[in-house]
XYZ file of C-alpha atoms in Angstrom:
671
model
C 0.050 -0.027 -0.460
C 1.255 3.581 -1.531
C 0.459 4.879 2.097
C 2.590 2.121 4.098
C 6.625 3.693 2.596
C 7.731 4.414 6.394
C 10.330 6.153 5.020
C 8.461 9.098 3.052
C 5.807 8.921 5.927
C 8.977 9.869 8.256
C 10.605 12.951 6.162
C 6.452 14.386 6.094
C 5.682 13.876 9.906
C 9.361 16.209 10.231
C 8.413 18.756 7.962
C 4.858 19.033 10.587
C 5.322 21.690 13.387
C 2.432 22.999 14.395
C 2.468 26.327 17.045
C -1.573 26.149 17.507
C -1.835 28.540 15.058
C -6.078 28.691 13.400
C -7.425 29.378 10.330
C -10.854 29.174 9.266
C -10.107 27.055 6.552
C -13.719 26.115 6.071
C -15.396 29.057 3.678
C -11.192 29.691 2.306
C -12.143 25.132 1.095
C -15.786 27.248 -0.210
C -14.249 29.613 -2.139
C -11.179 27.620 -3.496
C -13.503 24.904 -4.711
C -16.262 26.559 -6.093
C -13.440 29.145 -7.862
C -11.539 24.723 -9.212
C -15.434 24.177 -10.902
C -15.821 27.283 -12.407
C -11.934 26.925 -13.870
C -12.389 23.780 -14.853
C -12.980 23.135 -18.933
C -16.743 21.688 -19.765
C -18.456 23.361 -16.160
C -19.278 26.546 -17.455
C -23.086 26.493 -16.806
C -22.397 26.638 -13.432
C -21.024 29.805 -13.596
C -24.240 32.082 -12.323
C -24.893 29.913 -9.474
C -21.378 30.339 -7.863
C -21.201 33.149 -8.861
C -23.985 34.113 -6.205
C -22.359 32.251 -3.560
C -19.020 33.821 -4.246
C -20.677 37.216 -3.447
C -22.299 36.584 -0.875
C -19.359 34.505 1.294
C -16.965 37.717 0.509
C -13.685 37.033 1.835
C -13.734 36.002 5.280
C -11.388 33.864 7.469
C -9.139 34.618 4.742
C -7.536 37.416 6.276
C -5.091 35.827 7.951
C -3.263 33.249 5.034
C -3.526 35.724 2.372
C 0.001 36.436 2.459
C 1.084 32.792 2.740
C -1.635 31.544 -0.097
C -0.115 33.614 -2.799
C 3.479 32.469 -1.444
C 2.471 28.844 -2.458
C 0.656 29.693 -5.480
C 4.462 30.857 -6.670
C 5.812 27.864 -5.839
C 2.881 25.683 -7.650
C 2.933 27.830 -10.684
C 6.860 26.452 -11.219
C 7.604 24.213 -13.602
C 8.835 20.505 -12.671
C 10.297 17.757 -13.759
C 10.027 14.355 -12.538
C 13.697 15.016 -10.375
C 11.483 17.888 -8.434
C 8.027 15.278 -7.993
C 8.799 14.702 -4.068
C 11.561 17.796 -3.245
C 8.705 20.466 -3.738
C 6.046 18.972 -2.580
C 8.903 19.394 0.604
C 9.116 22.477 -0.139
C 5.765 23.721 0.389
C 5.245 21.066 3.659
C 8.561 23.085 4.969
C 6.264 26.741 4.174
C 3.562 25.551 6.332
C 4.697 23.923 8.758
C 3.452 25.720 11.751
C -0.422 24.689 10.118
C -2.711 21.960 11.433
C -2.701 19.596 8.550
C -6.356 20.476 7.456
C -4.796 23.898 6.923
C -1.970 23.028 5.277
C -4.310 21.107 2.424
C -6.508 24.781 2.239
C -3.989 26.809 1.948
C -2.433 24.820 -1.381
C -5.553 24.042 -2.122
C -6.528 27.771 -2.478
C -2.963 28.350 -4.187
C -3.836 26.298 -6.892
C -7.178 27.674 -7.334
C -6.098 30.821 -7.369
C -3.843 29.923 -10.353
C -6.134 27.709 -12.310
C -8.657 30.596 -11.892
C -6.448 33.486 -13.367
C -5.498 31.377 -16.011
C -9.217 30.273 -17.097
C -10.364 33.354 -16.328
C -7.973 34.702 -19.304
C -8.907 32.281 -22.133
C -12.472 33.203 -21.453
C -11.832 36.376 -21.614
C -8.770 36.264 -25.001
C -11.379 36.410 -27.357
C -13.220 39.829 -26.294
C -11.148 41.567 -23.938
C -7.839 43.725 -25.378
C -5.963 43.405 -22.286
C -7.089 39.028 -21.833
C -6.336 38.935 -25.467
C -2.500 40.198 -24.373
C -1.745 37.913 -22.012
C -3.186 35.001 -23.047
C -0.093 35.708 -26.212
C 2.313 36.137 -24.034
C 1.056 32.805 -22.029
C 0.860 30.740 -25.240
C -2.663 30.354 -24.144
C -4.450 29.577 -27.182
C -2.216 27.168 -27.900
C -2.481 25.075 -24.612
C -6.325 25.548 -24.607
C -6.537 24.534 -28.385
C -4.167 20.902 -27.338
C -6.634 20.363 -24.675
C -9.960 20.370 -26.484
C -8.174 18.079 -29.051
C -7.384 15.668 -25.690
C -10.245 14.382 -23.781
C -8.907 12.162 -22.046
C -6.283 14.083 -20.820
C -8.618 16.899 -20.024
C -11.606 13.940 -17.959
C -8.525 12.905 -15.977
C -7.292 16.025 -14.651
C -11.645 17.405 -13.982
C -10.924 13.636 -12.459
C -8.571 14.520 -9.641
C -9.045 18.293 -9.025
C -12.207 16.738 -7.249
C -11.396 14.225 -5.824
C -8.135 16.895 -4.461
C -11.553 19.010 -2.969
C -13.372 16.496 -1.812
C -10.535 14.867 0.739
C -9.694 18.581 1.546
C -13.144 18.088 2.480
C -12.529 15.543 5.092
C -9.455 16.422 6.104
C -11.694 19.432 7.957
C -13.676 17.336 8.787
C -11.738 16.001 11.015
C -10.429 18.358 12.131
C -13.514 20.296 13.008
C -14.472 16.707 15.280
C -15.640 17.792 18.856
C -11.984 17.178 21.405
C -14.427 16.345 23.977
C -15.419 12.716 22.939
C -12.048 12.210 20.366
C -9.201 12.391 21.561
C -6.179 12.165 18.860
C -4.882 9.108 20.340
C -7.864 6.809 20.322
C -9.190 5.698 17.568
C -10.382 5.912 14.849
C -9.115 9.133 14.946
C -5.627 8.123 16.075
C -5.881 5.205 12.777
C -6.991 7.831 10.638
C -4.266 10.881 11.815
C -2.112 7.563 10.206
C -3.038 9.354 6.536
C -3.211 12.775 6.774
C 1.007 13.431 5.677
C 0.602 11.161 3.053
C -2.798 12.497 2.639
C -1.472 16.879 1.972
C 2.027 15.795 0.297
C -0.624 13.289 -1.923
C -2.302 16.153 -2.873
C 0.038 19.046 -3.009
C 2.024 16.691 -4.922
C -1.566 15.959 -7.289
C -1.213 19.907 -7.507
C 1.548 20.878 -9.095
C 0.181 18.039 -12.105
C -2.484 19.397 -12.985
C -0.473 23.000 -12.678
C 2.273 21.546 -15.155
C -0.471 19.821 -17.776
C -2.505 23.196 -18.108
C 0.368 25.503 -18.454
C 3.023 23.840 -19.753
C 2.867 24.373 -24.332
C 6.093 22.193 -24.379
C 3.760 18.722 -23.998
C 3.157 18.586 -27.797
C 3.461 15.283 -28.867
C 0.521 12.683 -28.415
C 2.424 10.182 -26.821
C 3.609 12.472 -23.900
C 0.263 14.134 -23.474
C -0.811 10.573 -22.821
C 1.359 9.267 -20.741
C 0.410 12.571 -18.869
C -3.660 11.507 -18.597
C -2.191 8.250 -17.117
C 0.750 9.773 -14.214
C -3.438 12.497 -13.914
C -5.291 9.075 -13.493
C -2.573 7.412 -10.923
C -2.213 10.449 -8.679
C -6.688 10.654 -8.593
C -6.796 6.851 -7.577
C -3.956 6.922 -5.492
C -5.967 10.286 -3.575
C -9.320 8.711 -3.939
C -7.632 5.536 -2.222
C -6.723 7.724 1.150
C -10.133 9.332 1.413
C -12.032 5.735 1.217
C -10.367 5.282 4.186
C -10.548 8.700 5.811
C -14.294 8.404 5.068
C -14.179 5.281 6.498
C -12.405 6.244 10.073
C -14.544 9.507 9.497
C -17.988 7.794 9.593
C -16.610 6.046 12.510
C -15.350 9.157 14.077
C -19.409 9.862 13.662
C -20.345 6.976 15.400
C -18.175 7.337 18.343
C -18.750 11.254 19.671
C -22.318 10.231 18.837
C -22.597 7.492 21.229
C -20.696 9.358 23.729
C -22.912 12.341 23.106
C -25.858 9.582 23.529
C -24.818 8.688 26.700
C -23.853 11.829 27.802
C -27.593 12.768 27.009
C -28.757 9.593 29.167
C -26.988 10.135 32.349
C -28.070 13.893 32.224
C -31.763 12.391 32.100
C -30.893 10.020 34.715
C -29.669 13.058 36.890
C -32.380 15.333 36.043
C -34.979 12.773 37.026
C -32.856 12.422 40.472
C -33.283 16.482 41.284
C -35.998 18.244 42.688
C -37.064 21.052 40.628
C -38.949 24.523 40.838
C -41.200 23.263 38.022
C -41.676 20.773 35.118
C -39.447 22.180 32.014
C -36.162 21.181 33.686
C -37.065 18.118 32.661
C -40.274 17.772 30.398
C -37.713 19.921 27.396
C -35.032 17.228 27.795
C -38.373 14.255 27.338
C -39.748 16.159 24.248
C -37.391 18.924 22.754
C -34.249 20.239 23.978
C -33.872 22.290 21.255
C -35.106 26.155 20.586
C -35.101 26.204 17.114
C -38.858 25.472 16.419
C -42.422 24.605 17.717
C -42.208 20.663 18.825
C -45.452 20.026 20.199
C -48.955 20.005 18.363
C -51.936 20.984 20.242
C -54.897 18.050 19.199
C -56.025 17.375 16.489
C -56.295 19.928 14.238
C -54.990 22.660 15.972
C -51.177 24.592 16.247
C -47.939 23.825 16.966
C -46.576 25.307 19.596
C -43.547 26.055 22.747
C -42.963 23.125 25.136
C -43.923 25.697 27.836
C -47.334 25.219 27.194
C -46.806 22.517 30.059
C -45.179 24.281 32.896
C -46.281 24.051 36.467
C -49.302 21.341 34.822
C -50.000 17.671 36.319
C -48.661 15.934 32.495
C -49.288 11.865 31.842
C -46.352 11.168 29.015
C -48.380 8.798 26.667
C -45.218 6.595 26.091
C -46.193 4.082 22.649
C -44.964 2.626 19.554
C -46.868 3.285 15.594
C -48.483 0.185 17.107
C -51.335 2.448 19.735
C -54.576 0.570 19.147
C -57.931 3.174 18.188
C -59.058 1.344 21.206
C -56.586 2.816 23.592
C -57.375 6.282 21.578
C -60.695 5.858 22.018
C -61.330 4.665 25.641
C -58.663 7.303 26.956
C -60.080 9.890 24.910
C -63.213 9.990 26.898
C -61.741 9.894 29.978
C -59.414 12.222 28.624
C -62.079 14.801 27.372
C -64.409 14.146 30.490
C -61.926 15.701 32.971
C -63.324 19.038 32.387
C -66.283 18.070 33.765
C -64.885 16.191 36.628
C -62.758 19.736 37.551
C -59.872 17.958 36.967
C -56.512 19.556 35.996
C -53.655 17.533 33.527
C -52.412 17.477 30.225
C -51.429 14.145 27.506
C -48.092 14.263 25.514
C -47.653 11.649 23.491
C -44.207 10.963 22.772
C -44.124 8.448 19.695
C -40.933 5.655 19.905
C -39.457 4.753 16.390
C -37.062 2.404 15.670
C -34.151 5.107 15.443
C -32.120 3.190 13.340
C -34.442 2.839 10.538
C -35.740 6.639 8.581
C -39.558 6.048 8.833
C -40.717 5.030 5.294
C -44.194 6.430 3.681
C -46.164 3.607 5.919
C -44.756 4.218 9.098
C -45.291 8.080 8.348
C -49.440 8.008 7.179
C -49.440 6.055 10.396
C -47.806 8.461 12.685
C -49.765 10.488 11.149
C -53.382 8.863 11.376
C -52.558 8.116 15.183
C -51.781 11.432 15.777
C -55.276 12.812 14.222
C -56.981 10.572 16.675
C -55.697 12.463 19.398
C -56.732 15.155 21.350
C -54.415 15.169 23.188
C -50.958 17.157 22.892
C -48.189 14.969 20.425
C -44.563 15.164 19.571
C -44.941 17.047 15.961
C -42.952 14.063 15.179
C -41.265 11.003 15.964
C -37.578 11.750 14.490
C -37.385 14.766 17.519
C -36.734 12.314 19.866
C -33.335 11.940 20.979
C -32.547 8.240 19.842
C -31.124 8.753 24.820
C -34.327 9.603 25.191
C -35.880 6.173 24.133
C -33.232 4.533 25.353
C -34.163 6.097 28.657
C -37.768 5.855 28.819
C -36.743 1.687 28.019
C -34.195 1.128 30.866
C -35.372 3.106 33.397
C -39.850 3.749 33.015
C -39.601 -0.337 31.373
C -41.894 1.119 28.335
C -41.189 -2.222 25.817
C -44.387 -2.538 23.797
C -47.223 -1.847 25.532
C -48.451 1.528 26.143
C -47.412 3.545 29.523
C -48.792 6.456 30.741
C -45.683 8.480 33.299
C -47.381 10.851 35.277
C -44.912 13.928 36.199
C -46.117 16.485 38.757
C -45.896 20.646 38.347
C -42.993 20.462 39.742
C -41.188 17.601 37.480
C -41.715 14.700 39.198
C -42.101 11.709 38.541
C -44.972 10.704 41.070
C -45.614 6.271 39.551
C -43.917 4.466 37.189
C -46.844 3.797 35.139
C -50.297 4.826 35.915
C -52.214 3.357 33.066
C -53.818 0.378 34.654
C -55.092 2.659 37.202
C -56.561 5.444 34.555
C -57.967 2.022 33.231
C -59.322 0.801 36.322
C -61.192 3.988 38.228
C -60.558 6.573 34.920
C -59.974 10.583 36.382
C -60.696 9.223 39.869
C -57.434 7.911 40.022
C -56.490 11.738 39.639
C -53.381 12.965 40.453
C -52.147 9.565 39.398
C -49.639 9.159 42.236
C -49.298 5.086 44.257
C -50.398 6.468 47.056
C -54.282 7.091 45.367
C -53.931 3.601 44.155
C -53.136 2.379 47.252
C -56.211 3.896 48.159
C -58.217 3.305 45.675
C -58.149 -0.084 45.990
C -58.074 0.017 50.530
C -62.039 1.134 48.796
C -62.794 -2.063 46.628
C -64.227 -5.555 46.518
C -64.970 -8.315 44.397
C -68.258 -7.229 43.371
C -69.787 -6.889 39.789
C -69.663 -2.816 40.003
C -65.242 -3.472 39.745
C -66.166 -5.548 36.788
C -67.773 -3.147 34.525
C -67.019 0.582 35.615
C -67.182 2.290 33.352
C -68.278 0.132 30.313
C -72.011 0.670 30.833
C -74.160 2.501 31.539
C -77.459 0.180 31.434
C -75.860 -2.264 33.590
C -74.479 -0.528 36.773
C -78.249 0.528 36.161
C -79.742 -2.963 36.915
C -76.903 -3.129 39.540
C -78.460 -0.158 41.248
C -81.886 -1.872 40.507
C -80.476 -5.086 42.203
C -81.456 -6.993 39.319
C -79.652 -10.600 38.515
C -77.059 -9.425 36.711
C -74.974 -12.280 34.529
C -71.975 -11.797 32.047
C -70.622 -14.067 29.945
C -68.004 -14.561 26.991
C -66.297 -16.782 24.451
C -67.002 -17.493 21.236
C -68.869 -21.300 21.348
C -71.968 -19.933 19.496
C -73.753 -24.203 20.174
C -72.597 -23.519 24.086
C -74.081 -19.973 23.868
C -77.340 -20.953 22.200
C -77.922 -23.125 24.820
C -76.956 -21.545 28.189
C -78.741 -18.569 27.311
C -81.754 -20.589 26.070
C -81.349 -22.507 29.188
C -80.609 -19.845 31.514
C -83.012 -17.497 30.498
C -85.745 -21.443 31.634
C -84.981 -20.933 34.681
C -84.870 -17.268 35.441
C -88.830 -17.687 34.474
C -88.897 -20.777 36.719
C -86.949 -18.835 39.992
C -89.513 -15.856 38.929
C -85.973 -13.290 38.906
C -85.553 -11.010 36.770
C -82.192 -11.750 34.426
C -80.056 -9.719 32.313
C -77.515 -10.705 30.398
C -74.742 -9.763 28.545
C -72.148 -10.714 25.866
C -68.563 -9.245 26.577
C -66.802 -11.591 24.490
C -62.978 -12.249 25.052
C -59.739 -10.438 25.169
C -58.359 -11.335 21.709
C -59.752 -13.227 18.158
C -61.243 -9.878 18.072
C -63.378 -11.095 14.460
C -64.611 -13.765 15.761
C -66.216 -12.276 18.608
C -67.440 -9.900 16.112
C -69.275 -12.595 14.451
C -70.559 -13.930 17.473
C -72.194 -11.251 18.412
C -73.754 -10.680 15.396
C -75.376 -13.607 15.962
C -76.332 -13.195 19.299
C -78.447 -10.130 17.649
C -80.363 -12.489 14.829
C -81.231 -14.782 17.086
C -81.970 -12.531 20.008
C -80.015 -14.916 23.183
C -79.159 -11.721 25.040
C -77.583 -8.220 25.515
C -74.292 -7.591 24.297
C -71.222 -4.717 24.214
C -72.579 -3.445 20.845
C -69.032 -1.376 21.367
C -65.976 -3.824 20.221
C -64.229 -0.988 22.039
C -66.174 -2.118 25.034
C -65.144 -5.491 24.447
C -61.726 -4.776 24.656
C -61.808 -1.942 27.375
C -63.934 -5.292 30.022
C -60.972 -7.326 29.419
C -58.153 -4.520 29.814
C -59.087 -3.287 33.036
C -58.720 -7.053 34.176
C -55.908 -7.316 32.847
C -54.921 -3.807 34.705
C -56.148 -4.822 37.789
C -54.023 -7.927 37.722
C -50.740 -5.163 36.316
C -52.050 -2.791 39.781
C -52.201 -5.734 42.617
C -49.295 -7.405 41.663
C -46.746 -4.163 41.676
C -47.623 -2.712 44.903
C -49.042 -5.579 47.115
C -46.897 -8.293 48.591
C -49.633 -10.339 49.535
C -51.164 -10.807 46.196
C -51.763 -14.692 46.058
C -53.779 -14.216 48.922
C -56.707 -10.912 48.029
C -59.733 -12.485 46.856
C -59.792 -9.332 44.416
C -56.260 -11.094 42.406
C -57.588 -14.523 42.446
C -61.112 -13.587 41.161
C -59.474 -11.653 38.545
C -56.743 -14.653 37.918
C -59.957 -17.532 37.207
C -61.589 -14.744 34.095
C -58.729 -14.666 33.276
C -57.820 -17.922 32.625
C -61.589 -18.883 31.478
C -60.631 -16.620 28.811
C -57.508 -18.291 27.655
C -59.811 -21.557 27.738
C -61.263 -22.820 24.497
C -65.199 -22.983 26.001
C -67.247 -20.575 27.176
C -68.015 -19.363 30.912
C -70.821 -16.670 33.545
C -70.659 -15.002 35.828
C -73.633 -14.032 37.827
C -74.148 -10.806 40.506
C -77.445 -9.522 42.136
C -76.718 -6.245 43.607
C -73.816 -5.295 44.905
C -72.995 -7.971 47.151
C -73.784 -11.755 45.689
C -71.175 -12.711 43.281
C -70.379 -16.076 41.652
C -68.663 -17.660 38.783
C -68.425 -20.657 36.858
C -66.750 -22.410 33.097
C -69.254 -22.566 31.193
C -69.775 -26.455 30.964
C -70.140 -26.164 34.856
C -72.629 -23.423 34.786
C -74.939 -25.124 32.037
C -74.451 -28.149 34.024
C -75.589 -26.186 36.829
C -78.799 -24.190 35.052
C -80.581 -27.830 33.544
C -80.311 -29.468 37.509
C -82.273 -26.281 38.626
C -84.605 -29.183 40.407
C -81.897 -29.846 42.520
C -81.532 -27.217 44.115
C -84.584 -25.367 43.565
C -85.879 -25.286 47.543
C -82.066 -24.053 48.082
C -82.650 -21.143 45.938
C -85.438 -20.211 47.633
C -84.180 -20.873 51.186
C -80.127 -18.624 50.288
C -81.159 -16.990 47.856
C -80.192 -17.189 43.850
C -76.807 -16.724 43.929
C -75.758 -18.467 46.880
C -77.143 -22.161 45.404
C -75.885 -21.399 42.272
C -72.630 -20.975 44.233
C -73.108 -23.830 46.930
C -73.807 -26.286 43.412
C -70.863 -25.117 41.608
C -68.741 -26.565 44.498
C -70.575 -30.045 44.755
C -69.596 -29.843 40.804
C -66.579 -28.846 41.495
C -64.064 -31.508 39.723
C -60.110 -29.933 38.862
C -59.339 -32.749 36.619
C -58.816 -29.925 33.941
C -57.176 -27.143 35.300
C -56.754 -23.591 33.713
C -54.595 -21.769 31.720
C -53.160 -18.465 32.773
C -52.094 -16.328 29.718
C -51.168 -12.878 31.569
C -50.028 -10.211 29.451
C -47.586 -7.359 29.775
C -46.766 -8.169 33.454
C -43.522 -8.493 34.879
C -42.069 -8.616 38.352
C -41.498 -12.299 39.285
C -45.555 -12.721 39.340
C -45.054 -16.539 38.172
C -42.798 -17.832 40.601
C -46.142 -17.419 43.214
C -48.943 -17.723 40.876
C -51.536 -20.891 41.902
C -53.852 -22.531 39.899
C -57.473 -20.892 40.624
C -59.178 -25.067 40.203
C -57.144 -27.056 41.931
C -54.938 -24.564 44.155
C -51.419 -26.048 42.869
C -48.150 -23.701 41.501
C -48.415 -23.983 37.924
C -45.903 -24.088 35.353
C -44.173 -21.258 34.111
C -44.451 -21.293 30.106
C -43.397 -18.514 27.431
C -46.321 -17.634 24.492
C -45.580 -15.863 21.407
C -48.434 -14.097 19.989
C -48.649 -11.598 17.317
C -51.852 -9.019 17.279
C -53.684 -10.715 14.070
C -56.276 -12.765 14.398
């Protein structure tokens, strides 16, 4: 490899004695690149655009090295022979010894650009301007231009080499502008890249001299000699391009390294922020939502304008964190709770923080999906997922334990997180959960008991009315339409025989939405019973059950002996089986349940417990007969979606009382 010529590298490094002198290299490079584009034959169609750019930039940043650029331009304009190909670049390097590697490159490029620009400017004007014509004659310019016009291969080789020189110089500037607080020169990948710097500078200066000779020397006349020079330019371009590719690779690695350092720094800043006390919540909300001031990062509702983070100052916030698989059911239920807060005189705001895979940009499908979800939300949302920093994504995953399912993180007016996830208490109690603290959650549980009100609160007003009237209410589920037909028919006959007013409501199943809808259509068609007409309410019924279990497990050490936990586990277990099930209740005190076959068998044998129903009450008699039939030979299968924290080691079967085995279930959302 050419770069591996150790003795040459040592010679070049011996000329490098930087004294800390700073040069604003970026504008010099920009103007030099513009000049070289204009001065390259065949690129004059770019003149108007580049002239405008050059005029705007002026000479900012060029005052200090101007005299040195002039000196180097004189050196580059000298004719040189093959023997000079090493001595002359070394002479220029010694001239520039006190500058950084990037500054050496830029000053040399500017000097080369001046020579090229002057030469080709005269070439453009000599046909119309007397002064240019005289200068062109002295420089033998018409003969040189005619030679180049007839020798396309040499011109193409030179054009390609100039482009490569401009590109590699830009890469050197990019390296010089890397933030030193994240990456030191003795640390890979920067240390690897810096090993290329001496050769890159030397070879680029050598290439400039070769281009200058190719253009300005009228002595190159023979076809063979011009072809040889074209090959030399192509070889130089190949060498410079080879170094440039290696530099680009290392530069990309540097950017990755710096991005990781910034990512880790941002992450640790977030951790510290949420451990500290603050005067208001903006101190923590701004880094989470958008930490810059260059745009308005929040969208206020579905059809409202973009706003600053400051609109959330000193308010209670529910930070809704989810990916783009957030379901419409979740949005609809939360929107209902959110909208009802005004009537209940409760003050809080919801902010959607969309979490996406930042390793891949959002495609058109995901963009459309995001916009659709955002349009459904009456609350604030981050204007675009790209505004959410990767460090924020890491923080919500590692600190707030966000994985796949939506979470609600409540932040009080002083920026304190008052619960790791308020979603479950919001699903169970709605706005009664305000201000969404763990203390409030525990207080709400102390008031609860296992009763039908807990199961259906917020689901259906008719059911709540029946409870208040102390009617007999039967909730049932499953997707076996034949069992449903037999069960509802038998239940109605038994209710009539027992002289009770029985209301029956089909609540479906937690999954298999399309099949549940078909069952609901059959129930409606055959008038078997009432049903939850809105599929969202079916989803909400089961989401609340899961939330009850999650809430109890997370915050109560004795959940295994908790009646509500036992009953909810049983219902969730029923839902995981292939057969139907039912719960029957009267008022707020009496409630019992059973699997579908047990319940149906008990109803068909009503004559055996009819007297008991008259003496002890219908629900109590049912419960007693269930116990007589109880044979735990076929225990429940329990599926607990999204529940962590070692629950499975303590879970016991609701049928036989033995500890349940733990399995892993991977289930997609597809019905």
